[in-house]
Coordinates of C-alpha atoms in Angstrom, one line a residue:
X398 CA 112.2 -44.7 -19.8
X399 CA 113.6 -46.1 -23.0
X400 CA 112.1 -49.5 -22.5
X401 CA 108.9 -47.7 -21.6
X402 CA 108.7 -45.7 -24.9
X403 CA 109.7 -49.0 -26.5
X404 CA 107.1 -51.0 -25.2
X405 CA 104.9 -47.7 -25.6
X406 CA 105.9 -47.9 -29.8
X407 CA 105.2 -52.1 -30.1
X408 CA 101.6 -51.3 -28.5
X409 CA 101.0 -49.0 -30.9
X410 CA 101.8 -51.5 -33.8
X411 CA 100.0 -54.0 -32.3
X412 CA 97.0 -52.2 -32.4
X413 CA 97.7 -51.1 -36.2
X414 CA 97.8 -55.2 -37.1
X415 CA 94.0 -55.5 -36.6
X416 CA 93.2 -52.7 -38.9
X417 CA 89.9 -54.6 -39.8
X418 CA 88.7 -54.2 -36.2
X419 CA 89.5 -50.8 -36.1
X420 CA 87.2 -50.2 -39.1
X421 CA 84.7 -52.1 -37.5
X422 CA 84.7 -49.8 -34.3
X423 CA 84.9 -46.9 -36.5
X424 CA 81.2 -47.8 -37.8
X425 CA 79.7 -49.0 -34.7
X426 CA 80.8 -45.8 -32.9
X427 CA 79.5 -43.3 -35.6
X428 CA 76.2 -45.7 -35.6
X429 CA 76.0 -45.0 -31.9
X430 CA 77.2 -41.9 -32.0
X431 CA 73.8 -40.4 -34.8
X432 CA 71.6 -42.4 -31.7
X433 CA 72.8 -40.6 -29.1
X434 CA 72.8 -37.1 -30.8
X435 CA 69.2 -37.8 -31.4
X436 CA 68.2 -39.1 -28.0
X437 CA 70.6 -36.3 -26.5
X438 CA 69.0 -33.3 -28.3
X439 CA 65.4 -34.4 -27.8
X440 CA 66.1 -34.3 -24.5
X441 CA 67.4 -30.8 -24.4
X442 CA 64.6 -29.7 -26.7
X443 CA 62.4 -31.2 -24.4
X444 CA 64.0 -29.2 -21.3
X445 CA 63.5 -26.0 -23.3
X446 CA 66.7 -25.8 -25.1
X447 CA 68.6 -26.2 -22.3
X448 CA 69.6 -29.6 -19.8
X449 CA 71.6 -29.1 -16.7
X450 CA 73.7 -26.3 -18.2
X451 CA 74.0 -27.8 -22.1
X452 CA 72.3 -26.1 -24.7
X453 CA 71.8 -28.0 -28.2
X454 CA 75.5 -27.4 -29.8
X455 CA 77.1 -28.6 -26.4
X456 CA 75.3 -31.7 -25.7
X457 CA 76.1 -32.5 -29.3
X458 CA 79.5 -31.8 -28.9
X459 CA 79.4 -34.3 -25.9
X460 CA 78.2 -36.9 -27.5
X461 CA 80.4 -37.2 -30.6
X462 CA 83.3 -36.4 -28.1
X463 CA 82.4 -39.8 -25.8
X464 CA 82.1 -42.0 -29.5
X465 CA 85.4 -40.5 -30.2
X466 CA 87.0 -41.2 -27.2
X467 CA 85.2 -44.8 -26.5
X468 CA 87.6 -46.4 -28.9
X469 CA 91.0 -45.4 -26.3
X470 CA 89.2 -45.3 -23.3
X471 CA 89.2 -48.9 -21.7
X472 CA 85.7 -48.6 -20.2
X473 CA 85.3 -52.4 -20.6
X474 CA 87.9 -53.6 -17.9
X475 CA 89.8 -55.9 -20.5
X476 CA 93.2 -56.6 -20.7
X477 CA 95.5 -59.4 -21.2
X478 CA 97.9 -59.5 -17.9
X479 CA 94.0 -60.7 -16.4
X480 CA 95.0 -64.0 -18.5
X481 CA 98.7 -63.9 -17.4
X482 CA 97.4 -64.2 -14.1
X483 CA 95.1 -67.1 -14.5
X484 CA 97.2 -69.4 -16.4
X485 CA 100.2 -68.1 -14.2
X486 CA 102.7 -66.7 -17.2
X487 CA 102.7 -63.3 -15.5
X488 CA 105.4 -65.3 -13.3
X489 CA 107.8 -65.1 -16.0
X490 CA 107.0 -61.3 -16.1
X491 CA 107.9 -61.1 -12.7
X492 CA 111.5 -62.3 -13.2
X493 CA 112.1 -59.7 -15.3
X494 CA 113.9 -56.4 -14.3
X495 CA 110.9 -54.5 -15.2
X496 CA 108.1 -53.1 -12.9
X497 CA 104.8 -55.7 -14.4
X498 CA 102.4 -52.3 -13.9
X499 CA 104.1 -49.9 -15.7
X500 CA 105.5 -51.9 -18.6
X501 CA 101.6 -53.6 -19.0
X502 CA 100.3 -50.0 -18.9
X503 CA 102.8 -48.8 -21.2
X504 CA 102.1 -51.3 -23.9
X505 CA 98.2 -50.8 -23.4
X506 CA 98.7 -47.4 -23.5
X507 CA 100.1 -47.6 -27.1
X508 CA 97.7 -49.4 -28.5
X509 CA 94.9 -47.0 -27.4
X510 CA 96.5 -44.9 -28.7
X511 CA 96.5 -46.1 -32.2
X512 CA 92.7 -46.3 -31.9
X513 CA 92.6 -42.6 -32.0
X514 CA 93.9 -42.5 -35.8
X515 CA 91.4 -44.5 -37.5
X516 CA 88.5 -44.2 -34.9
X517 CA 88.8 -40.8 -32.3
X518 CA 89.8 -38.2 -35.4
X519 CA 87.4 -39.7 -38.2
X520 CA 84.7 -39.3 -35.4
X521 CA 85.1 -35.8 -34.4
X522 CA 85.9 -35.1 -38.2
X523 CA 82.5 -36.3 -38.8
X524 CA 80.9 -34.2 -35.8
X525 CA 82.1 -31.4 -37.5
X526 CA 81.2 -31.6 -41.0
X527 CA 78.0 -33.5 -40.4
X528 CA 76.9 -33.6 -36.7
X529 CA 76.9 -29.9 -36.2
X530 CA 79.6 -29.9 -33.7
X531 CA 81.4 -26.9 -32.7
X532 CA 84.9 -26.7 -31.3
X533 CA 87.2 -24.3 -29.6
X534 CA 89.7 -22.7 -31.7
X535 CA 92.3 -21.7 -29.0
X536 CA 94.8 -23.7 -29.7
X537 CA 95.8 -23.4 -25.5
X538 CA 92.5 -24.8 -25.1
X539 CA 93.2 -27.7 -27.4
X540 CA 96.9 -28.7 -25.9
X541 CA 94.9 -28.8 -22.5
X542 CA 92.3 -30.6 -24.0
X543 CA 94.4 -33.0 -25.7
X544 CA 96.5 -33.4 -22.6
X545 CA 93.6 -34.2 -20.4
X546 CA 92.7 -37.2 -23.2
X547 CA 96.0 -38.5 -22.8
X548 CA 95.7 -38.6 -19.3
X549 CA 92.1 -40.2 -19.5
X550 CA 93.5 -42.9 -21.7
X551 CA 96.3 -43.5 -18.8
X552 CA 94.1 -43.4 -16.0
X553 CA 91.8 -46.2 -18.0
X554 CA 94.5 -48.5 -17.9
X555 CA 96.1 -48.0 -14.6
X556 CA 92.4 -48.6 -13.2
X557 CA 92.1 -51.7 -15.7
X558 CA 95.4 -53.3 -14.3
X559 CA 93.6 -52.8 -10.7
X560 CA 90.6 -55.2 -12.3
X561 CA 93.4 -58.0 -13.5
X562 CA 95.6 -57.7 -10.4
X563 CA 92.6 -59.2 -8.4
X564 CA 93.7 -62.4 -10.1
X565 CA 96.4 -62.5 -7.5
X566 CA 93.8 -63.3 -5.3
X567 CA 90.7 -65.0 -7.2
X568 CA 90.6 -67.9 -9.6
X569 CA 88.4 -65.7 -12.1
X570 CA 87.7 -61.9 -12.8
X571 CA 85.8 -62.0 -15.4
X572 CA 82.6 -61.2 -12.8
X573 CA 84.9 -58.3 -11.6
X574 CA 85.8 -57.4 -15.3
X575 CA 82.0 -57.2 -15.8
X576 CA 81.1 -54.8 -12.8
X577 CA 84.0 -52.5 -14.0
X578 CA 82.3 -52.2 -17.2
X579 CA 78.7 -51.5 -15.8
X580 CA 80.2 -48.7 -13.2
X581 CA 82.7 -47.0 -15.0
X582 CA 80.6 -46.4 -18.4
X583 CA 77.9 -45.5 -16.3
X584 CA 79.6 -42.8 -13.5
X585 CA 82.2 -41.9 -16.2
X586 CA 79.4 -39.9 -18.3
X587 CA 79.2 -42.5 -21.2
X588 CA 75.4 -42.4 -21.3
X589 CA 74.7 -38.9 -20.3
X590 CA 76.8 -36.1 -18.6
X591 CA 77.3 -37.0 -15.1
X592 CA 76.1 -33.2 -14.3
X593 CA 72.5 -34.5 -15.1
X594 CA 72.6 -36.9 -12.1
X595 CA 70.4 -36.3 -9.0
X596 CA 72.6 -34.3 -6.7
X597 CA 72.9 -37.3 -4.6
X598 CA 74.7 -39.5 -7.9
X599 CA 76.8 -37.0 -8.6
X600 CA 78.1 -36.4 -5.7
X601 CA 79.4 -39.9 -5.5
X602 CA 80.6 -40.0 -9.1
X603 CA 82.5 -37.0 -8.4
X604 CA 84.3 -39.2 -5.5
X605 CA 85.2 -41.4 -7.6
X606 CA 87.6 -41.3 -10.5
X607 CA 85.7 -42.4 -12.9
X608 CA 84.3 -39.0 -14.6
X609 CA 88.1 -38.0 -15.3
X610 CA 87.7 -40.7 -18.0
X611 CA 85.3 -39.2 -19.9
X612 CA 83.4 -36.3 -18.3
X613 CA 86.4 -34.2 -17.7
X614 CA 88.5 -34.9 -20.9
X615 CA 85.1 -34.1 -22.7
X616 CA 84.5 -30.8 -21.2
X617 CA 88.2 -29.5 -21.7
X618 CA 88.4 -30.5 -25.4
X619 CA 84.9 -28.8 -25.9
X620 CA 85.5 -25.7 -24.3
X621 CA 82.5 -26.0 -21.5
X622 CA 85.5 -26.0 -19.0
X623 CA 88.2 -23.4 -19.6
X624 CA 91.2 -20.9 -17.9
X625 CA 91.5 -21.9 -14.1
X626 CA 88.7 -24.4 -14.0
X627 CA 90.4 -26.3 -16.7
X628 CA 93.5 -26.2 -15.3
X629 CA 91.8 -27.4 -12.1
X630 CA 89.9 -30.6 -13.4
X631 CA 92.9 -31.8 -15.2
X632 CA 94.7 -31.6 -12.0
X633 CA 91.9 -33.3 -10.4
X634 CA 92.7 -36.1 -13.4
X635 CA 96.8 -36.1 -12.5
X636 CA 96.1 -36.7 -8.7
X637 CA 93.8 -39.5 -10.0
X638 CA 96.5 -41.2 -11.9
X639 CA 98.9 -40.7 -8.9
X640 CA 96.5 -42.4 -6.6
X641 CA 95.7 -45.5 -9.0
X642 CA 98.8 -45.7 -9.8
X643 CA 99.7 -46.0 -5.8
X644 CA 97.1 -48.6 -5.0
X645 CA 98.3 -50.6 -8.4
X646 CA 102.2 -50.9 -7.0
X647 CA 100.7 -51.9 -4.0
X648 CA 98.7 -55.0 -5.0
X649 CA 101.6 -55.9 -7.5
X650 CA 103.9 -56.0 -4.4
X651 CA 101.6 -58.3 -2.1
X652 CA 100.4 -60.6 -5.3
X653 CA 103.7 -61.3 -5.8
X654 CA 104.1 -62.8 -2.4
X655 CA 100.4 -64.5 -2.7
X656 CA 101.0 -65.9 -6.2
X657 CA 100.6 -69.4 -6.8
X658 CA 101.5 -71.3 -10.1
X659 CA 100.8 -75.0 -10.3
X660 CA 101.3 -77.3 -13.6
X661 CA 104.3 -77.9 -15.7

């Protein structure tokens, strides 16, 4: 656990060396984050004042909550053990005494992390002042909700290290990298609330675990979700993590027997 937390502490200073590009996210989100308010609450005033249970203050809440979020969130399938693999360094990383899925998620972890300092609080600082969002005050409410953030930041990267471990067994993932991207912005609410699917979508979002990414961690922090239900989604978002994590040590274990490294 102590070279976890150590790895944890350099991927959190790796991610404050590029504070330029943290900046730079800052403003795109926000951009992105006035667009979608607008498209968001047109849409709701269109439905009367209220769309597939959110009324105007809570689908405003939900989209400054996704901007703020986005930043940590590793929607975009991207990592760099996805190079490792390819030019075949991860070997090395295999020699070591240290598990290659936990010590990558670990370090990714971290530097997400980071990214909620100068992007996820500025964000949901400017929701409040500006944006008209409206929070819960409970501070229980707020540990839960924080709690289920943390674990949607985890989840992101154990699913991430899923994308770069087919490199075990395919010359390139950036095609895979790409359909990660498309399906897990899309079913984990990034666009609209997954409860605004057709029944039908839904359901299959739901059975997957993408909406813990963003749906979920969304409707705790916001109060929407609350007491027992709360308590029940972010369990849904632990046995999520449990499961990926599962499937990960599994493909670790057989690429390391169908790893290949050629050159010098």
């Amino acid at each position: 656990m102590r070279v976890h937390g150590r790895l944890l502490a350099s991927g959190f200073r790796r991610g404050a060396a590029y504070r330029g590009a943290a900046l730079g996210g800052l403003v795109a989100n926000v951009t992105f984050g006035f667009l979608k308010v607008s498209v968001l609450t047109a849409a709701v005033a269109a439905g009367g004042g209220e769309l597939g249970g959110y009324d105007e203050a809570a689908i405003i809440a939900y989209a400054w909550l996704s901007q703020a979020l986005l930043g940590s969130v590793n929607l975009f399938g991207r990592t760099d053990l996805a190079d490792r693999i390819k030019d075949g360094s991860v070997a090395v990383d295999l020699l070591r005494p240290l598990d290659v899925q936990t010590a990558t998620t670990a370090q990714e972890v971290g530097r997400a992390l980071f990214q909620l300092l100068p992007r996820g609080l500025p964000i949901i600082v400017l929701g409040v002042l500006v944006g008209g969002m409206r929070l819960p005050t409970d501070p229980a409410t707020l540990a839960l909700g924080l709690l289920s953030a943390l674990l949607a930041v985890l989840l992101s990267f154990l699913l991430v290290y899923l994308v770069a471990a087919t490199g075990f067994w395919t010359v390139e993932t950036r095609g895979v990298q790409v359909l990660y991207m498309i399906v897990s912005g899309f079913l984990a609410g990034l666009f609209v609330p997954v409860t605004l699917f057709p029944q039908w979508l839904y359901a299959l979002a739901l059975a997957t675990p993408f909406p813990s990414l963003l749906q979920v961690p969304i409707d705790v922090i916001s109060g929407r979700v609350d007491g027992a239900a709360a308590l029940g989604v972010v369990g849904v978002q632990v046995a999520w993590v449990a499961a990926v994590f599962a499937v990960g040590h599994l493909m670790t274990r057989a690429g390391r027997r169908r790893l290949e490294v050629q050159g010098g």
